[in-house]
CSV table of C-alpha atoms in Angstrom, one decimal:
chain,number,residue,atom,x,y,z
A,1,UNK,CA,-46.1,53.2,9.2
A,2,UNK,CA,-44.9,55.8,6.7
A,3,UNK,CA,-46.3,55.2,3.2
A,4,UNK,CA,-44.6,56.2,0.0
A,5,UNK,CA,-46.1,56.7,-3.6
A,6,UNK,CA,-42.9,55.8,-6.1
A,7,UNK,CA,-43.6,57.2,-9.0
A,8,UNK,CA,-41.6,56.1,-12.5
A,9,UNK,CA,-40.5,57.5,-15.8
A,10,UNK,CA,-42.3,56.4,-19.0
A,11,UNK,CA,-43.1,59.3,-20.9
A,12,UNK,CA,-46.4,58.8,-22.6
A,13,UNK,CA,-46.7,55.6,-20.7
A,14,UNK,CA,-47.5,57.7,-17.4
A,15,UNK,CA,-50.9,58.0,-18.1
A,16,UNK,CA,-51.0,54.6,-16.6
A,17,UNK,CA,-50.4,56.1,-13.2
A,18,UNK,CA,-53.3,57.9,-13.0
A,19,UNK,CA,-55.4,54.5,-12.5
A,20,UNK,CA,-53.0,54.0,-10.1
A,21,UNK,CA,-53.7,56.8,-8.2
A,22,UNK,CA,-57.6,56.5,-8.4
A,23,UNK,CA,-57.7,52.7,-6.9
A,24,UNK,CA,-55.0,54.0,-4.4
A,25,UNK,CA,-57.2,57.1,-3.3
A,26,UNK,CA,-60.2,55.0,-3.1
A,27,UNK,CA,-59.3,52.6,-0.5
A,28,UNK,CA,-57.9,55.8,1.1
A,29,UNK,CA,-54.5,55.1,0.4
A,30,UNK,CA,-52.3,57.9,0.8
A,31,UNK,CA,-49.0,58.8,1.1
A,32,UNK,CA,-46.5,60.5,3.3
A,33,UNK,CA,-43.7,60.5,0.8
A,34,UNK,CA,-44.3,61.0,-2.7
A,35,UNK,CA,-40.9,60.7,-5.2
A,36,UNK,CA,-41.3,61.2,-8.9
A,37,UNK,CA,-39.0,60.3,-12.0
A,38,UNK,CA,-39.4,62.2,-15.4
A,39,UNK,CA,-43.4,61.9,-16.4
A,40,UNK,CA,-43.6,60.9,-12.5
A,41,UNK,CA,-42.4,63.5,-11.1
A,42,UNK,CA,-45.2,65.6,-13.1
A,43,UNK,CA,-48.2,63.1,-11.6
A,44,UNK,CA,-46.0,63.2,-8.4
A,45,UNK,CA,-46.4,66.5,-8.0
A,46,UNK,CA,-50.2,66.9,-8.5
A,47,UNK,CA,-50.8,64.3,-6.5
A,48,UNK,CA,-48.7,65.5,-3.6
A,49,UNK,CA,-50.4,69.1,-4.2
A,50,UNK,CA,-54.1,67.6,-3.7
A,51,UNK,CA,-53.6,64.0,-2.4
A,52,UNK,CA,-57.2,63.3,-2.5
A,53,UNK,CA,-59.6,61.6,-5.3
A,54,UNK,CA,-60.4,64.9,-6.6
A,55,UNK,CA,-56.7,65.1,-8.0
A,56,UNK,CA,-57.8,62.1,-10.3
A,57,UNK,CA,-60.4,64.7,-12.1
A,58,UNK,CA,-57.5,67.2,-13.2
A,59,UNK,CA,-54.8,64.6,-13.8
A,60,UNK,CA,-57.2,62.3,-16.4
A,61,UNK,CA,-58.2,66.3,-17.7
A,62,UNK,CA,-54.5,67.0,-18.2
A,63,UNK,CA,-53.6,63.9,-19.8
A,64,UNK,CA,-56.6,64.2,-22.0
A,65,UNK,CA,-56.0,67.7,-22.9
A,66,UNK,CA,-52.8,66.8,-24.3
A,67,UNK,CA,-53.5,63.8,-25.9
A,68,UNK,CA,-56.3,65.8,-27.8
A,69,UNK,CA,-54.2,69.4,-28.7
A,70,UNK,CA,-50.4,67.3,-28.7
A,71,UNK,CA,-49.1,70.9,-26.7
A,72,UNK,CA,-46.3,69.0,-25.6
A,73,UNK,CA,-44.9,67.8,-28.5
A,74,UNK,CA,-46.8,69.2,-30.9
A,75,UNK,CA,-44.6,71.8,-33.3
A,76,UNK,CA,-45.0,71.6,-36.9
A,77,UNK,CA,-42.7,69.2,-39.0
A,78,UNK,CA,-40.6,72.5,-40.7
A,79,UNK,CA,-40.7,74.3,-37.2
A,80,UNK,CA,-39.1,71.0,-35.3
A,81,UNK,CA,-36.7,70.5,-37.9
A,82,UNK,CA,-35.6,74.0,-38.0
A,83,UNK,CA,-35.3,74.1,-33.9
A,84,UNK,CA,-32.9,70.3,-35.1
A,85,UNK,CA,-30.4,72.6,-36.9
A,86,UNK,CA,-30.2,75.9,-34.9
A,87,UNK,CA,-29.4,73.9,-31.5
A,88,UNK,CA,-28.2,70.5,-32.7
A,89,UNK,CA,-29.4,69.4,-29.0
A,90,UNK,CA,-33.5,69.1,-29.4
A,91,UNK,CA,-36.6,68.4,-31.5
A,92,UNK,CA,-39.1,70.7,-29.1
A,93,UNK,CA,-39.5,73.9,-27.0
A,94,UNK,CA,-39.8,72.8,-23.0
A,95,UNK,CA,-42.3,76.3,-22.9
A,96,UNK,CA,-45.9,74.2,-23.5
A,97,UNK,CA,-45.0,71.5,-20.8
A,98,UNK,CA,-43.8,74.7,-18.5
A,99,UNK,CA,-46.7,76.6,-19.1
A,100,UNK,CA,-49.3,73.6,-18.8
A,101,UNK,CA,-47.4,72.9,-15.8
A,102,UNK,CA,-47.8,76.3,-14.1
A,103,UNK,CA,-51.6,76.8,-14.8
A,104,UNK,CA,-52.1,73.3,-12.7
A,105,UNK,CA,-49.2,74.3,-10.1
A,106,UNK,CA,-48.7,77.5,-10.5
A,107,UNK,CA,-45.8,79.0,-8.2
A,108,UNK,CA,-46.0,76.6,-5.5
A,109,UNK,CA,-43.0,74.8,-3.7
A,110,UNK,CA,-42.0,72.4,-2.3
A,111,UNK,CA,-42.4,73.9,1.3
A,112,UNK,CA,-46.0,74.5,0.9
A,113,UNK,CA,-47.0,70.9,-0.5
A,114,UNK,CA,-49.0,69.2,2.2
A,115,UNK,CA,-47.7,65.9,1.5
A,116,UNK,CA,-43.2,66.0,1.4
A,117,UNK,CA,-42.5,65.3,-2.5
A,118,UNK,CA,-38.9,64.6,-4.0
A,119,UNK,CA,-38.4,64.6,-7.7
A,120,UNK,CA,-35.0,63.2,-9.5
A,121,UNK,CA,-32.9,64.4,-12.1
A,122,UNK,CA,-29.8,64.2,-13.9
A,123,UNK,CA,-27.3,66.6,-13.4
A,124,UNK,CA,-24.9,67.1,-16.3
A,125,UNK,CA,-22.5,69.1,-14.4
A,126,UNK,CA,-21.6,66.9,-11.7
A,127,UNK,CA,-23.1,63.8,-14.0
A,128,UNK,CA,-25.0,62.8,-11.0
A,129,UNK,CA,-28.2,62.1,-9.7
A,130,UNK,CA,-30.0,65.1,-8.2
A,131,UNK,CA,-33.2,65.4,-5.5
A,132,UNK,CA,-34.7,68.3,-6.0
A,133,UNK,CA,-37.1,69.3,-2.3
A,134,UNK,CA,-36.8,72.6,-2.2
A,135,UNK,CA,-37.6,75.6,-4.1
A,136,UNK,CA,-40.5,76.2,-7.2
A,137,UNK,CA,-41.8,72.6,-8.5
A,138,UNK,CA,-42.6,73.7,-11.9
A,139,UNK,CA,-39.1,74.1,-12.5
A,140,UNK,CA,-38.2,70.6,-10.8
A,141,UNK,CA,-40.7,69.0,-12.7
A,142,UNK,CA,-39.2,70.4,-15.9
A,143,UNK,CA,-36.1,68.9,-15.4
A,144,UNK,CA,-37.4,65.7,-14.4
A,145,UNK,CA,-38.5,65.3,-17.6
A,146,UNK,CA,-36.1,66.7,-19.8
A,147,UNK,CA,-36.1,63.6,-22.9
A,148,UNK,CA,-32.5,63.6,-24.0
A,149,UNK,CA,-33.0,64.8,-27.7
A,150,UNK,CA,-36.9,65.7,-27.5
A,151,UNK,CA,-36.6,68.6,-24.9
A,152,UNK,CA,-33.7,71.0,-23.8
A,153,UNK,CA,-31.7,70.8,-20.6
A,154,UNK,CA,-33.4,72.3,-18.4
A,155,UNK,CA,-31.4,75.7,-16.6
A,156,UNK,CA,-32.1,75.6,-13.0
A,157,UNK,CA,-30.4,77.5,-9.8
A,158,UNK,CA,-29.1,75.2,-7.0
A,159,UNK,CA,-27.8,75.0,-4.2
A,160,UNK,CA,-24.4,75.0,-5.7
A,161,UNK,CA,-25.3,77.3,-8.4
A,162,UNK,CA,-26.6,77.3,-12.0
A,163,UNK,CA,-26.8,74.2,-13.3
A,164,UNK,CA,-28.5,72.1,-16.4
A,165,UNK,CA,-30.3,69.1,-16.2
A,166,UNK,CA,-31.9,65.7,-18.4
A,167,UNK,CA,-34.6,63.4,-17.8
A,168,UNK,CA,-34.2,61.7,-14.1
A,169,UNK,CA,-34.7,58.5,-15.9
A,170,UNK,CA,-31.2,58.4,-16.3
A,171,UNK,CA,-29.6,58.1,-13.0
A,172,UNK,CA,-33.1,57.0,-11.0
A,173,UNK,CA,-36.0,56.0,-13.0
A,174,UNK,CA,-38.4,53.5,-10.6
A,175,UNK,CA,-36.4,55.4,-7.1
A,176,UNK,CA,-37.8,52.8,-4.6
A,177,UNK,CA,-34.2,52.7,-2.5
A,178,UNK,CA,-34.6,56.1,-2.3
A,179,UNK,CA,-38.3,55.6,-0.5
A,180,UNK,CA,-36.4,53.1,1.8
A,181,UNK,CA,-33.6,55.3,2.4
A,182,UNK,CA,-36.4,58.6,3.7
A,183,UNK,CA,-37.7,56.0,6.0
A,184,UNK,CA,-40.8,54.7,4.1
A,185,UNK,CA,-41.9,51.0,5.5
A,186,UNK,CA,-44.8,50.7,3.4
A,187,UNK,CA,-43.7,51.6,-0.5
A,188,UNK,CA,-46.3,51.6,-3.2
A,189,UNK,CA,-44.3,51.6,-6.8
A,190,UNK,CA,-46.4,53.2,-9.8
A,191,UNK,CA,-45.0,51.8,-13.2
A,192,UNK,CA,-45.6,52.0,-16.4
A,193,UNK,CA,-45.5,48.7,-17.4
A,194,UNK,CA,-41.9,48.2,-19.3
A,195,UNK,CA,-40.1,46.2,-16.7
A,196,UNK,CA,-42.7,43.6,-17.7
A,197,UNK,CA,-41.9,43.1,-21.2
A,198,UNK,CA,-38.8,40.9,-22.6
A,199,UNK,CA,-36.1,42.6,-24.1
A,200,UNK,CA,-34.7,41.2,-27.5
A,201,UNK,CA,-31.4,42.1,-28.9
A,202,UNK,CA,-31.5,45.6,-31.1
A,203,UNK,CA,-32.0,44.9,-35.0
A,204,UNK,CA,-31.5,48.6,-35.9
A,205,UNK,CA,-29.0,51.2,-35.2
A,206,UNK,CA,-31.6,53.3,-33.0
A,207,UNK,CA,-32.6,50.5,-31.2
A,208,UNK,CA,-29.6,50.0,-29.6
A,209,UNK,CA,-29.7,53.1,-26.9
A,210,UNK,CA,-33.1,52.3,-26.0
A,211,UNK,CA,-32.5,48.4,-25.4
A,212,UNK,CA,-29.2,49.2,-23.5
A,213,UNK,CA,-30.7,51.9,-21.7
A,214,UNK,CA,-34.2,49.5,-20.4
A,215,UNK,CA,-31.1,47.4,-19.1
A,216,UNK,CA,-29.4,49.7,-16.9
A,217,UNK,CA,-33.4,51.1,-15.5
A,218,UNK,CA,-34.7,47.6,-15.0
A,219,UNK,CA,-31.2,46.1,-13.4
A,220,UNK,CA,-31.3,49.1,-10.9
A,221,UNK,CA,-35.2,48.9,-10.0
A,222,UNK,CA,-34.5,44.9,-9.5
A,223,UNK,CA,-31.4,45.3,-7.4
A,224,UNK,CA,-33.4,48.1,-5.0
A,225,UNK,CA,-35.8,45.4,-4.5
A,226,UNK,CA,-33.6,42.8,-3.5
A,227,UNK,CA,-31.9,45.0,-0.9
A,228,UNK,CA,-34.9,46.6,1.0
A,229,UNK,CA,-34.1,46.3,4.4
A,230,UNK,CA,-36.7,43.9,6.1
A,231,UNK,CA,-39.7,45.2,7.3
A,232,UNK,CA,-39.9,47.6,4.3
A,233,UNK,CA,-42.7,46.4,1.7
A,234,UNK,CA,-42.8,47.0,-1.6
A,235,UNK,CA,-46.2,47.0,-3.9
A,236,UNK,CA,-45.4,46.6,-7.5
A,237,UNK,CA,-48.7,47.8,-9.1
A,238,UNK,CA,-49.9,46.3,-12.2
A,239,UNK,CA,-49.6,48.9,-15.4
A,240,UNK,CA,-52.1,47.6,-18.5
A,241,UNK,CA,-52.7,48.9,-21.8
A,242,UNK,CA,-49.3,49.2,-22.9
A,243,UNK,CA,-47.1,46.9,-24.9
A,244,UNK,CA,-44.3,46.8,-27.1
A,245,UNK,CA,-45.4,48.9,-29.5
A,246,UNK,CA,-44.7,51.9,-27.2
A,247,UNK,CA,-41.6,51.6,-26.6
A,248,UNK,CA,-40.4,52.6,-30.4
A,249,UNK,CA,-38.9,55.6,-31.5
A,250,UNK,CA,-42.5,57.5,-33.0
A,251,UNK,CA,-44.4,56.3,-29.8
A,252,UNK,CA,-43.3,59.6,-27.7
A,253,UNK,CA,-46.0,61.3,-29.9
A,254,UNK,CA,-48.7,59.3,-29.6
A,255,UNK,CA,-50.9,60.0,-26.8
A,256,UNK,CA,-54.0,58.0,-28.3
A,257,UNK,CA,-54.6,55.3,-26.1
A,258,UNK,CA,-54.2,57.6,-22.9
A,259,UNK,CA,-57.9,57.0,-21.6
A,260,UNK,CA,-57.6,53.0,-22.5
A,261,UNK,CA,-54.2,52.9,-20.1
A,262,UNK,CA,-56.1,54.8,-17.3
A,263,UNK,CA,-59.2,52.5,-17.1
A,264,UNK,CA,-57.6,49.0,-17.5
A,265,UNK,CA,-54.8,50.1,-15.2
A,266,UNK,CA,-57.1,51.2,-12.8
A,267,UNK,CA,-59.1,48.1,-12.9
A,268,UNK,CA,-56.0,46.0,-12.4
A,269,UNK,CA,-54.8,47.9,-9.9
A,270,UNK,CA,-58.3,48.0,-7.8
A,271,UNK,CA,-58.1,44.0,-7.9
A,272,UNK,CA,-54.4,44.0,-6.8
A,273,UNK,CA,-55.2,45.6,-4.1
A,274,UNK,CA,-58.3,44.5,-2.8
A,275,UNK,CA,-56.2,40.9,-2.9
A,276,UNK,CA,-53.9,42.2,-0.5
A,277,UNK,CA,-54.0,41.1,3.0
């Protein structure tokens, strides 16, 4: 049996994954393939560094950190505004994510990771979906989670040369095919709790790229499921503490209810399993 961790987009959502992680790692759950989207490919990649409980300790530390100092997305008003009208492309710098990123990671690859990781994002070049599985994972993990219009494309050297890269979420955002397709047979899919909630039809001009985005995410992740090829299983674990309110156009920001999505995720997530045959 080969076990996968899926790990999805969600920005400020993903600290729901972390009490994912903990009931997983209790019942001594662990993978063999671990494939990250966007803010999963940054738990992803901690968790496929250390994949023991004591990972839980400095991803709940991490997520606290920022929800307390905001690094990420922090900038003053005048100095995001100013960065608006000198590229025309972003609101904030990708160096506090890199450099928060590197003091937990550091310079390791993906050839020294004791469990294999994966991590997804989208190349503007060839406008395709890219695996990155070689090479420095702080610079992977960047691009995973490039936010169109929040954070820069991301500059990274490939195999076929230099290339620039957005959020992962794009092209791949919940990758469970891709599990299927490394030859995982036992696939346990970290969410953040959106392909729960009903869409309704936008009312406002900025709500239109967001709805018609969540449709494109959520038909893909749906049609993956439906095609696993038998004897694959897929675990849809339960995401709590989030609702509709986070998915509007201020929520990126907010990283208040971070310990509240970790706990009650984590408790849902410890009674899904222990159900399990």
């Amino acid at each position: 049996m080969t076990t996968a961790f899926v790990l999805g987009g969600g920005g400020v959502l993903g600290a729901a994954e972390v009490g994912m992680l903990r009931a997983l790692l209790e019942r001594d759950i662990t993978p063999d393939l671990v494939l990250g989207t966007s803010v999963g490919a940054l738990n992803g990649a901690m968790v496929a560094r250390d994949p023991t409980l004591a990972v839980i300790e400095r991803l709940a530390a991490l997520w606290n950190d920022t929800a307390r100092s905001r690094d990420v997305y922090g900038d003053r008003p005048l100095r995001t505004v100013r960065r608006v009208i000198s590229t025309g492309t972003h609101v904030y710098s990708a160096a506090p994510l890199s450099r928060r990123l590197r003091e937990e990671l550091g310079d390791v690859t993906f050839e020294q990771l004791p469990v294999r990781l994966q991590v997804c994002a989208a190349s503007i070049e060839r406008a395709a979906e890219h695996w990155f599985s070689t090479g420095p994972v702080v610079d992977a993990v960047v691009a995973s989670a490039a936010v169109p219009g929040l954070l820069p494309p991301a500059r990274v050297v490939t195999a076929e040369g230099v290339e620039h890269f957005l959020d992962g979420g794009i092209v791949n955002s919940i990758p469970v095919g891709r599990a299927a397709q490394l030859g995982a047979t036992r696939i346990f899919v970290l969410q953040v709790g959106r392909i729960d909630r009903p869409l309704t039809p936008p009312s406002r001009p900025w709500e239109v790229a967001r709805v018609s985005f969540e449709i494109a995410r959520r038909h893909r992740f749906t049609r993956e499921l439906a095609e696993l090829p038998d004897g694959v299983v897929a675990h849809v674990l339960p995401a709590r503490g989030t609702s509709a309110r986070d998915d509007t156009v201020l929520a990126a920001r907010d990283f208040g209810g971070v310990a509240q999505r970790i706990a009650a995720t984590y408790d849902a997530t410890r009674t899904y399993l222990d159900e399990l045959p």
